[in-house]
Short mmCIF file of C-alpha atoms in Angstrom, two decimals:
data_model
loop_
_atom_site.label_atom_id
_atom_site.label_comp_id
_atom_site.label_asym_id
_atom_site.label_seq_id
_atom_site.Cartn_x
_atom_site.Cartn_y
_atom_site.Cartn_z
CA MET A 73 -21.32 7.09 -9.23
CA ASN A 74 -21.53 5.40 -5.49
CA LEU A 75 -20.21 2.18 -5.83
CA PRO A 76 -18.66 0.40 -2.92
CA ILE A 77 -14.67 0.41 -2.61
CA ALA A 78 -11.69 -1.57 -0.89
CA ASP A 79 -8.24 -0.25 -0.83
CA TRP A 80 -5.51 -2.49 -0.53
CA HIS A 81 -2.77 -0.06 0.64
CA VAL A 82 -3.48 3.23 2.97
CA HIS A 83 -2.42 5.03 5.35
CA PRO A 84 -4.82 7.07 7.47
CA ASN A 85 -2.71 6.80 10.44
CA LEU A 86 0.44 8.01 9.08
CA LYS A 87 0.31 11.77 9.60
CA THR A 88 -2.89 11.21 12.27
CA TYR A 89 -0.43 9.25 15.10
CA GLY A 90 2.54 11.11 13.95
CA HIS A 91 0.86 14.34 15.30
CA SER A 92 -0.34 12.51 18.41
CA PHE A 93 3.55 13.58 19.37
CA ASP A 94 3.07 17.18 19.27
CA ARG A 95 3.29 19.14 22.43
CA SER A 96 -0.27 20.19 22.35
CA LEU A 97 -2.94 18.13 20.46
CA SER A 98 -5.02 19.14 18.00
CA ASP A 99 -7.76 17.52 15.14
CA LYS A 100 -4.08 17.19 13.25
CA SER A 101 -4.26 13.50 15.50
CA SER A 102 -7.94 12.54 14.68
CA LEU A 103 -8.58 9.90 12.34
CA TRP A 104 -11.78 11.58 11.36
CA LYS A 105 -10.08 15.05 10.35
CA HIS A 106 -11.59 16.10 7.40
CA ASP A 107 -9.24 17.99 4.63
CA SER A 108 -10.39 18.12 1.28
CA PRO A 109 -7.69 20.83 -0.47
CA GLY A 110 -7.92 24.02 -1.78
CA PHE A 111 -6.71 25.86 -4.36
CA LEU A 112 -3.40 26.37 -2.60
CA LYS A 113 -2.41 22.94 -1.71
CA LYS A 114 -3.46 21.63 -4.85
CA LEU A 115 -1.13 24.76 -6.52
CA LEU A 116 1.92 23.49 -3.64
CA ASN A 117 1.51 20.06 -5.32
CA ARG A 118 1.51 20.87 -9.19
CA VAL A 119 4.67 22.71 -8.73
CA PHE A 120 6.86 21.18 -6.37
CA GLY A 121 5.26 17.40 -6.10
CA LEU A 122 4.28 18.36 -2.17
CA THR A 123 1.42 16.90 -0.56
CA ARG A 124 0.38 19.02 2.62
CA TYR A 125 -2.73 17.93 3.27
CA TYR A 126 -4.81 14.46 4.31
CA GLN A 127 -5.89 11.81 1.73
CA ALA A 128 -7.36 9.07 3.36
CA THR A 129 -8.67 9.48 6.95
CA TYR A 130 -11.90 7.94 7.94
CA ALA A 131 -14.16 10.77 6.79
CA SER A 132 -12.41 10.80 3.34
CA LEU A 133 -12.84 6.98 3.03
CA HIS A 134 -16.52 7.02 4.08
CA SER A 135 -17.09 10.11 1.59
CA GLY A 136 -15.10 8.19 -1.01
CA GLY A 137 -17.38 4.88 -0.56
CA VAL A 138 -14.86 2.90 0.56
CA LYS A 139 -16.07 0.09 2.69
CA ILE A 140 -13.08 -1.99 3.38
CA ALA A 141 -9.31 -0.34 4.01
CA PHE A 142 -6.16 -2.56 4.58
CA VAL A 143 -4.65 0.25 6.56
CA SER A 144 -0.90 0.11 6.14
CA LEU A 145 0.99 0.59 10.08
CA TYR A 146 4.46 1.43 8.77
CA PRO A 147 6.96 2.53 11.40
CA PHE A 148 9.02 4.78 9.38
CA GLU A 149 12.59 3.52 8.81
CA LYS A 150 15.78 5.59 10.77
CA GLY A 151 16.95 6.31 6.87
CA PHE A 152 14.65 8.62 6.22
CA PHE A 153 16.02 10.82 9.12
CA VAL A 154 19.20 9.71 9.64
CA ASN A 155 22.28 9.79 7.25
CA GLY A 156 25.49 11.19 8.55
CA MET A 157 25.71 14.24 9.37
CA LEU A 158 21.80 14.57 8.46
CA ASN A 159 20.46 13.89 11.66
CA GLY A 160 19.79 16.82 13.67
CA PRO A 161 16.43 19.53 14.41
CA LEU A 162 16.96 20.72 10.90
CA THR A 163 16.68 17.84 9.41
CA ALA A 164 13.62 17.11 11.33
CA PHE A 165 12.31 20.10 10.37
CA PHE A 166 12.56 19.82 6.35
CA ALA A 167 11.67 16.08 6.92
CA ASN A 168 8.05 17.33 8.17
CA MET A 169 7.90 19.54 5.16
CA VAL A 170 7.88 16.68 2.98
CA THR A 171 6.07 13.85 4.85
CA GLY A 172 3.90 16.04 6.86
CA ILE A 173 4.00 13.69 10.16
CA GLY A 174 5.39 16.44 12.71
CA PHE A 175 8.55 17.81 13.76
CA ARG A 176 8.51 16.04 16.80
CA ARG A 177 7.63 12.44 15.66
CA VAL A 178 10.38 12.78 12.89
CA ARG A 179 12.67 14.17 15.89
CA HIS A 180 11.45 10.77 17.84
CA LEU A 181 12.08 8.70 15.38
CA GLN A 182 15.73 9.69 14.61
CA LYS A 183 16.45 8.94 18.51
CA GLN A 184 14.30 5.15 18.77
CA LEU A 185 16.24 1.54 18.07
CA ASN A 186 13.44 -0.70 18.32
CA TYR A 187 10.87 -0.96 15.40
CA PHE A 188 8.67 -3.57 17.46
CA ASN A 189 7.76 -0.69 19.95
CA GLU A 190 7.38 1.78 16.97
CA LEU A 191 4.86 -0.62 15.75
CA GLU A 192 3.26 -1.24 18.56
CA GLY A 193 2.55 2.02 19.31
CA GLU A 194 1.16 2.44 16.33
CA MET A 195 -1.68 -0.66 16.77
CA ARG A 196 -2.40 0.98 19.86
CA PHE A 197 -3.16 4.61 18.27
CA LEU A 198 -5.72 2.57 15.63
CA LEU A 199 -6.98 0.84 18.15
CA ASN A 200 -7.98 3.62 20.44
CA ALA A 201 -9.52 5.77 17.84
CA GLU A 202 -12.81 7.44 18.65
CA LYS A 203 -15.43 4.45 16.91
CA SER A 204 -18.19 6.67 15.45
CA CYS A 205 -18.06 10.26 13.97
CA PRO A 206 -21.59 12.46 13.27
CA ARG A 207 -22.09 13.28 9.40
CA GLY A 208 -25.42 15.52 9.56
CA SER A 209 -28.26 13.10 10.14
CA GLU A 210 -25.67 9.56 9.49
CA ILE A 211 -23.37 8.05 12.58
CA LEU A 212 -20.47 6.80 10.98
CA LEU A 213 -18.46 3.77 12.30
CA TRP A 214 -15.36 1.96 11.62
CA GLU A 215 -14.51 -1.63 13.39
CA ILE A 216 -11.26 -3.82 12.86
CA SER A 217 -12.12 -7.33 11.52
CA ASP A 218 -9.97 -10.61 12.21
CA SER A 219 -11.45 -12.55 9.46
CA TRP A 220 -13.60 -13.37 6.69
CA LYS A 221 -16.81 -13.87 8.72
CA ALA A 222 -16.25 -10.58 10.78
CA VAL A 223 -15.83 -8.73 7.53
CA SER A 224 -19.29 -10.30 6.07
CA GLN A 225 -21.12 -9.56 8.79
CA GLU A 226 -19.86 -5.93 9.28
CA LEU A 227 -20.76 -5.23 5.47
CA THR A 228 -24.41 -5.65 6.58
CA LYS A 229 -24.32 -2.12 8.62
CA GLU A 230 -24.46 0.64 5.98
CA ASN A 231 -22.15 3.21 7.60
CA SER A 232 -19.55 0.97 9.08
CA LEU A 233 -15.85 1.33 7.30
CA ILE A 234 -14.45 -2.00 7.78
CA ILE A 235 -10.28 -1.87 8.79
CA ILE A 236 -8.08 -4.31 7.94
CA PRO A 237 -4.54 -4.17 9.59
CA THR A 238 -1.54 -4.70 7.59
CA ILE A 239 2.23 -4.20 7.78
CA GLU A 240 4.67 -2.02 5.53
CA GLY A 241 8.25 -3.58 5.46
CA SER A 242 9.25 -6.29 7.70
CA HIS A 243 12.20 -4.28 8.98
CA VAL A 244 9.14 -4.09 12.14
CA PHE A 245 10.80 -7.42 13.74
CA ASN A 246 13.61 -5.19 14.72
CA SER A 247 16.19 -5.35 11.87
CA GLY A 248 18.23 -3.26 9.73
CA LEU A 249 19.54 -1.07 12.26
CA GLY A 250 23.03 -2.00 11.85
CA ALA A 251 24.54 0.99 10.42
CA PHE A 252 22.68 2.94 13.83
CA GLY A 253 24.60 0.56 16.41
CA LYS A 254 21.91 -2.16 16.98
CA GLU A 255 22.86 -5.51 15.42
CA THR A 256 19.79 -7.66 13.68
CA SER A 257 19.07 -10.85 16.40
CA GLU A 258 17.14 -14.04 15.22
CA LYS A 259 16.39 -14.99 18.16
CA GLN A 260 14.62 -11.59 18.62
CA VAL A 261 13.15 -11.29 14.95
CA LEU A 262 11.16 -14.57 15.38
CA ARG A 263 9.68 -13.65 18.90
CA ASN A 264 8.38 -10.86 17.53
CA ILE A 265 6.97 -12.83 14.75
CA ASP A 266 5.81 -15.20 17.19
CA ARG A 267 4.10 -12.39 19.19
CA LEU A 268 2.89 -10.65 16.28
CA LYS A 269 0.65 -13.48 14.99
CA ASN A 270 -0.60 -13.63 18.19
CA TRP A 271 -2.47 -10.45 17.95
CA ARG A 272 -5.98 -10.65 18.36
CA HIS A 273 -5.80 -8.31 14.94
CA SER A 274 -2.71 -10.14 13.49
CA PRO A 275 -2.10 -8.07 9.64
CA PHE A 276 -3.50 -10.12 6.89
CA PHE A 277 -0.24 -9.32 4.88
CA ILE A 278 2.88 -7.75 5.20
CA THR A 279 4.94 -5.76 2.72
CA PHE A 280 8.08 -7.12 2.93
CA ALA A 281 10.67 -4.84 1.72
CA HIS A 282 10.39 -1.34 1.81
CA ASN A 283 12.99 1.34 1.23
CA PHE A 284 16.02 0.42 3.31
CA SER A 285 18.41 -2.54 4.18
CA ASN A 286 16.25 -5.07 6.48
CA ASP A 287 18.59 -7.48 6.17
CA PHE A 288 16.22 -9.74 4.90
CA CYS A 289 16.14 -9.46 1.32
CA GLY A 290 16.48 -6.87 -1.14
CA HIS A 291 14.44 -3.50 -2.18
CA ALA A 292 14.32 -1.71 -5.13
CA PRO A 293 15.18 2.09 -5.77
CA SER A 294 12.79 3.75 -4.51
CA LEU A 295 13.98 7.50 -3.40
CA GLU A 296 15.83 8.65 -6.37
CA LYS A 297 14.43 12.38 -5.98
CA LEU A 298 15.89 12.71 -2.66
CA GLY A 299 19.37 11.53 -3.87
CA PRO A 300 21.87 12.46 -1.57
CA LEU A 301 19.96 12.80 1.38
CA VAL A 302 19.01 9.56 1.98
CA ASN A 303 21.73 6.28 1.66
CA GLN A 304 19.39 3.52 -0.50
CA LYS A 305 22.67 0.99 -1.46
CA PRO A 306 22.96 -1.37 1.18
CA GLN A 307 21.13 -4.42 0.46
CA MET A 308 19.39 -2.92 -2.84
CA GLY A 309 19.00 -4.46 -6.39
CA VAL A 310 20.14 -8.10 -4.36
CA GLY A 311 18.42 -11.12 -3.19
CA PHE A 312 17.46 -12.91 -0.48
CA THR A 313 19.77 -13.53 2.84
CA GLU A 314 19.58 -16.53 4.97
CA LEU A 315 17.77 -15.23 7.69
CA GLY A 316 15.47 -13.43 5.36
CA TRP A 317 14.17 -17.24 4.13
CA THR A 318 13.91 -18.20 7.83
CA VAL A 319 11.53 -15.38 8.49
CA VAL A 320 9.16 -15.83 5.19
CA LYS A 321 8.56 -19.40 6.09
CA SER A 322 7.76 -18.37 9.64
CA LEU A 323 5.35 -15.75 8.66
CA LEU A 324 3.72 -18.51 6.16
CA ASP A 325 3.63 -21.18 8.75
CA ASP A 326 0.11 -21.95 10.15
CA ARG A 327 1.78 -23.56 13.20
CA ASN A 328 2.03 -20.28 14.84
CA GLY A 329 -1.08 -18.46 14.13
CA ARG A 330 -2.66 -17.49 11.13
CA PRO A 331 -0.22 -16.98 7.97
CA ILE A 332 0.72 -13.30 7.58
CA LEU A 333 1.02 -13.21 3.17
CA VAL A 334 4.07 -11.65 1.51
CA ASP A 335 3.12 -8.78 -0.46
CA LEU A 336 6.12 -8.01 -2.73
CA LYS A 337 6.15 -4.46 -3.59
CA HIS A 338 9.85 -2.48 -3.42
CA MET A 339 11.79 -6.10 -3.42
CA SER A 340 14.28 -5.78 -6.14
CA LEU A 341 13.94 -7.82 -9.26
CA GLN A 342 16.37 -10.26 -7.58
CA SER A 343 14.46 -11.19 -4.95
CA ARG A 344 10.94 -11.67 -6.86
CA LYS A 345 12.58 -13.94 -8.55
CA GLU A 346 13.81 -15.57 -5.80
CA ILE A 347 10.53 -15.69 -4.31
CA TYR A 348 8.69 -17.51 -7.14
CA ALA A 349 11.09 -20.15 -7.29
CA TRP A 350 10.92 -20.90 -3.69
CA ASN A 351 7.63 -20.58 -3.91
CA GLY A 352 6.61 -23.23 -6.92
CA ASN A 353 9.05 -25.78 -5.38
CA ARG A 354 6.65 -24.86 -1.59
CA VAL A 355 6.16 -28.48 0.01
CA LYS A 356 2.88 -27.25 0.79
CA GLY A 357 1.84 -25.45 -2.36
CA LYS A 358 2.20 -21.83 -3.76
CA SER A 359 1.07 -19.32 -1.52
CA PRO A 360 -0.90 -16.70 -2.62
CA LEU A 361 1.82 -13.45 -3.65
CA ILE A 362 0.24 -10.03 -3.42
CA VAL A 363 1.11 -6.52 -4.57
CA SER A 364 -0.73 -4.02 -2.52
CA HIS A 365 0.20 -0.93 -4.37
CA GLY A 366 1.97 -1.33 -7.40
CA ALA A 367 2.17 -0.38 -11.31
CA VAL A 368 3.23 -2.08 -14.38
CA THR A 369 6.01 -1.65 -16.77
CA GLY A 370 4.68 -2.78 -19.48
CA CYS A 371 7.35 -4.64 -20.87
CA SER A 372 9.32 -7.89 -20.11
CA TRP A 373 12.31 -8.36 -17.68
CA GLU A 374 14.16 -9.41 -20.11
CA GLU A 375 13.68 -6.19 -21.66
CA LYS A 376 14.60 -4.27 -18.37
CA GLY A 377 16.49 -0.74 -19.17
CA ARG A 378 16.29 -1.11 -22.83
CA PHE A 379 12.50 -0.83 -23.36
CA HIS A 380 10.49 3.03 -23.18
CA HIS A 381 6.99 2.93 -22.75
CA PRO A 382 5.27 5.85 -24.17
CA LEU A 383 3.14 6.12 -21.11
CA PHE A 384 4.40 3.85 -18.17
CA CYS A 385 7.43 4.07 -16.07
CA GLU A 386 9.72 1.92 -16.19
CA ALA A 387 11.87 1.74 -13.01
CA GLU A 388 12.71 -2.10 -11.09
CA ILE A 389 9.88 -1.08 -8.53
CA ASN A 390 7.46 -1.78 -10.80
CA PHE A 391 6.42 -5.06 -11.93
CA TYR A 392 7.43 -6.52 -15.45
CA ASP A 393 4.90 -9.05 -17.18
CA GLU A 394 6.71 -12.32 -15.84
CA ASP A 395 5.93 -10.59 -12.58
CA ILE A 396 2.39 -10.38 -13.25
CA LEU A 397 2.07 -13.79 -14.74
CA GLU A 398 3.68 -15.37 -11.71
CA ILE A 399 1.58 -13.13 -9.40
CA MET A 400 -1.67 -14.63 -10.75
CA SER A 401 -0.57 -18.41 -11.14
CA SER A 402 0.01 -17.90 -7.43
CA GLY A 403 -3.43 -17.64 -6.52
CA GLY A 404 -2.86 -14.08 -5.76
CA PHE A 405 -3.52 -10.32 -6.50
CA PHE A 406 -2.19 -7.31 -8.06
CA ALA A 407 -3.82 -3.83 -6.27
CA LEU A 408 -3.05 -0.59 -8.55
CA GLN A 409 -1.38 2.19 -6.68
CA LEU A 410 -2.41 6.27 -7.39
CA ASP A 411 1.09 7.34 -6.81
CA ALA A 412 1.54 9.41 -9.99
CA ASN A 413 5.23 9.17 -9.80
CA ARG A 414 5.00 5.57 -10.15
CA LEU A 415 1.94 5.19 -12.86
CA GLY A 416 3.57 7.23 -15.67
CA ASN A 417 6.93 8.63 -17.00
CA SER A 418 7.47 12.25 -16.58
CA ARG A 419 5.52 13.42 -19.56
CA ALA A 420 2.14 11.36 -18.93
CA ILE A 421 1.52 12.42 -15.25
CA ARG A 422 2.76 16.38 -15.80
CA LYS A 423 0.14 18.60 -13.90
CA PRO A 424 0.31 22.02 -15.68
CA VAL A 425 0.00 24.96 -13.10
CA PHE A 426 -2.70 26.33 -15.49
CA GLY A 427 -4.71 24.25 -18.03
CA ASP A 428 -7.84 22.47 -18.62
CA ARG A 429 -8.54 20.55 -15.13
CA LYS A 430 -11.33 18.24 -16.71
CA GLN A 431 -8.58 17.38 -19.38
CA GLY A 432 -6.27 16.46 -16.60
CA PHE A 433 -8.54 14.28 -14.94
CA GLU A 434 -9.49 12.43 -17.83
CA SER A 435 -5.82 11.96 -18.64
CA SER A 436 -5.39 10.50 -15.17
CA CYS A 437 -8.12 8.12 -15.60
CA ARG A 438 -6.82 6.95 -18.81
CA LEU A 439 -3.59 6.19 -17.16
CA ILE A 440 -5.16 3.91 -14.31
CA TRP A 441 -7.11 2.41 -17.36
CA ALA A 442 -3.92 1.65 -19.66
CA HIS A 443 -2.63 -0.32 -16.34
CA LEU A 444 -5.12 -2.48 -16.03
CA ARG A 445 -5.95 -2.92 -19.90
CA HIS A 446 -2.22 -3.98 -19.74
CA ILE A 447 -2.56 -6.52 -17.01
CA GLY A 448 -5.65 -7.81 -18.81
CA GLU A 449 -4.20 -7.76 -22.59
CA LEU A 450 -1.60 -9.94 -20.67
CA LEU A 451 -3.53 -12.65 -18.63
CA ASP A 452 -6.12 -12.67 -22.16
CA SER A 453 -3.44 -13.83 -24.28
CA ARG A 454 -2.40 -17.11 -22.13
CA GLY A 455 -5.84 -17.77 -21.73
CA LEU A 456 -6.13 -16.66 -18.48
CA PRO A 457 -8.96 -14.67 -16.49
CA ALA A 458 -8.33 -10.93 -17.81
CA TRP A 459 -10.26 -8.87 -14.47
CA ASP A 460 -10.53 -11.74 -11.77
CA GLN A 461 -7.33 -11.02 -9.67
CA VAL A 462 -7.04 -6.83 -9.41
CA GLY A 463 -7.96 -4.22 -7.47
CA LEU A 464 -7.41 -0.48 -6.04
CA GLY A 465 -4.20 0.10 -3.30
CA SER A 466 -3.90 3.88 -3.56
CA ASP A 467 -0.89 4.54 -1.04
CA PHE A 468 -3.04 7.26 0.08
CA ASP A 469 -1.13 9.75 2.79
CA GLY A 470 2.11 7.72 2.20
CA THR A 471 3.58 10.64 1.08
CA ILE A 472 2.71 10.11 -2.54
CA ASN A 473 2.15 12.31 -5.42
CA PRO A 474 -1.52 12.12 -6.27
CA LEU A 475 -2.74 12.42 -10.24
CA GLU A 476 -4.38 15.46 -11.18
CA GLY A 477 -8.28 14.91 -10.18
CA ILE A 478 -7.94 12.45 -7.81
CA TRP A 479 -6.43 14.11 -4.78
CA THR A 480 -8.19 12.27 -1.76
CA ALA A 481 -10.33 9.23 -1.42
CA GLU A 482 -13.29 11.40 -1.82
CA ASP A 483 -12.45 11.55 -5.45
CA PHE A 484 -12.97 7.59 -5.91
CA PRO A 485 -16.57 8.13 -7.12
CA ALA A 486 -15.58 10.44 -9.69
CA MET A 487 -11.99 8.34 -10.24
CA ALA A 488 -14.89 5.31 -10.56
CA GLN A 489 -17.29 7.23 -13.09
CA GLY A 490 -14.05 8.24 -15.74
CA LEU A 491 -12.77 4.74 -15.55
CA LEU A 492 -16.50 3.57 -16.68
CA LEU A 493 -16.05 5.48 -19.88
CA GLU A 494 -12.87 4.39 -20.44
CA ILE A 495 -13.64 0.11 -20.47
CA GLU A 496 -16.84 1.49 -22.28
CA ARG A 497 -14.84 2.79 -25.17
CA TYR A 498 -12.15 -0.10 -24.59
CA LEU A 499 -14.95 -2.64 -25.20
CA ASP A 500 -16.71 -0.87 -27.81
CA SER A 501 -13.27 -1.38 -29.93
CA LYS A 502 -11.17 -3.52 -32.01
CA ASN A 503 -9.63 -4.96 -29.14
CA CYS A 504 -7.11 -7.85 -28.88
CA LEU A 505 -9.19 -9.82 -26.32
CA SER A 506 -9.57 -13.30 -27.93
CA ASP A 507 -11.18 -15.19 -25.05
CA LEU A 508 -15.12 -14.52 -25.11
CA ASN A 509 -15.16 -14.50 -21.42
CA ASN A 510 -12.79 -11.68 -21.20
CA LYS A 511 -14.13 -9.90 -24.22
CA TYR A 512 -17.82 -10.17 -23.97
CA VAL A 513 -18.48 -8.80 -20.50
CA GLU A 514 -20.35 -5.68 -19.10
CA PRO A 515 -18.43 -2.65 -18.50
CA GLU A 516 -19.97 -2.31 -15.28
CA ASP A 517 -18.76 -5.87 -14.26
CA ILE A 518 -15.17 -5.23 -15.01
CA LEU A 519 -15.36 -1.95 -12.71
CA ASN A 520 -17.22 -3.36 -9.91
CA LYS A 521 -14.66 -6.57 -9.68
CA PHE A 522 -11.77 -3.85 -9.84
CA LEU A 523 -13.18 -1.68 -7.18
CA PHE A 524 -14.59 -4.37 -4.59
CA GLY A 525 -15.68 -7.66 -6.09
CA ASN A 526 -12.12 -8.91 -6.26
CA THR A 527 -11.23 -8.43 -2.76
CA LEU A 528 -14.54 -10.01 -1.61
CA ASP A 529 -13.45 -13.16 -3.07
CA PHE A 530 -9.94 -13.14 -2.26
CA LEU A 531 -10.52 -12.74 1.11
CA LYS A 532 -13.58 -15.28 1.25
CA THR A 533 -10.41 -17.69 0.05
CA HIS A 534 -7.69 -16.31 2.29
CA TYR A 535 -8.66 -14.58 5.47
CA SER A 536 -9.89 -17.26 7.85
CA HIS A 537 -10.25 -17.17 11.06
CA PRO A 538 -7.12 -16.48 13.12
CA ALA A 539 -5.36 -19.72 14.50
CA PHE A 540 -5.45 -18.13 18.02
CA ASN A 541 -8.30 -16.06 19.55
CA HIS A 542 -6.66 -15.01 22.21
CA GLU A 543 -5.57 -11.20 22.55
CA GLN A 544 -1.72 -10.51 22.67
CA LYS A 545 -0.87 -7.86 24.91
CA ILE A 546 0.27 -4.81 22.82
CA GLY A 547 3.04 -3.06 24.37
CA LYS A 548 2.83 0.30 26.03
CA MET A 549 3.36 3.59 22.95
CA HIS A 550 6.33 4.83 24.01
CA GLN A 551 6.51 8.44 23.31
#
């Protein structure tokens, strides 16, 4: 099945940019690298959960039918690679084994103290990538976008991949470095926001929190499997700081450039509750709140810690029913990720080393549909459109553990076919939908909305022309 796809959260640049720091350059640093995992790489993932291959280079995205890729710029936080005595070459060696971003890149990140410089370096890498790549008799292209008008024009080109830049983690404004000897400067943070909003291709949204303290808001636990190797405790689970509210207001302000929308993924539950309340009282009206790569818990936040879903992962990093309703009422968007560890509990995502691969793939599609179904049924129960504000945000190449059978972006067409079968079975069954517009809809329409159509509708409304059309010069890359 070859349907156009939009991916709201993807990192083709994470491993490739990392390997641009290698002593000798190779195709590991090419955004066009093609890397389909073979038996051994899949076995490594099934046994150890390691993803030692490329999931979403431009070549893979093209092969998977992706037309729009929201490419997330992410300067790794130092907390990944520096924790007390764990800060040297041996730590870098093992960190590279897990992340695949390259030993020299990890060593660089262990020493750097300016996240904004790192962000600029990553953006320069993205902009300087080769614009085309031959594939048989075809020429594959990519083009970075700055508005809905540019997107709509590029969509008319058959083999063009549209890149919309985004950011993961507001630490990029150079915060969260207090434990490493550098205190956060409000003046510097606001200056960096202004610089960012004046980029020629300013980001569409920013994932406000991430894995470690950013001095702005609390984050949810996300690295449980790493145990004592990392320390997420500072600011974990708390709400917004005074400086955090200043940053949010500056990002959403339209007087210093086009607003940069806020992505709620990785925020603590307390921070999410606070931003819902703030957004509901916003003088200019609600800003659309985004989840670029999320999953649901299947329960109310009042049941946190007491509810056990037969399929879903109930961790705080995932979203409760109240979260979903708040996001939709803001006119926002919820993109479903493909990280097995977030989508399901340990039973639901088990990958047997030996077993029926087809059955495993079907279970993966069933789990994805279970999340979409839960969102749809929740919205329908409140008399709302069930299928209009959801999409795909794979988080491929974001060091995630993929679902069985959906290893890379090249597997999207097969995933689409599997989802269509699940949707057909559901609509043919005695489901609980009550709104006729939600209940009596073609399966292909639900699938198309999820994969592409809803994204186009959102971009038409919210991806306006940038307020400033001059290009902010991006600083020199530091290596």
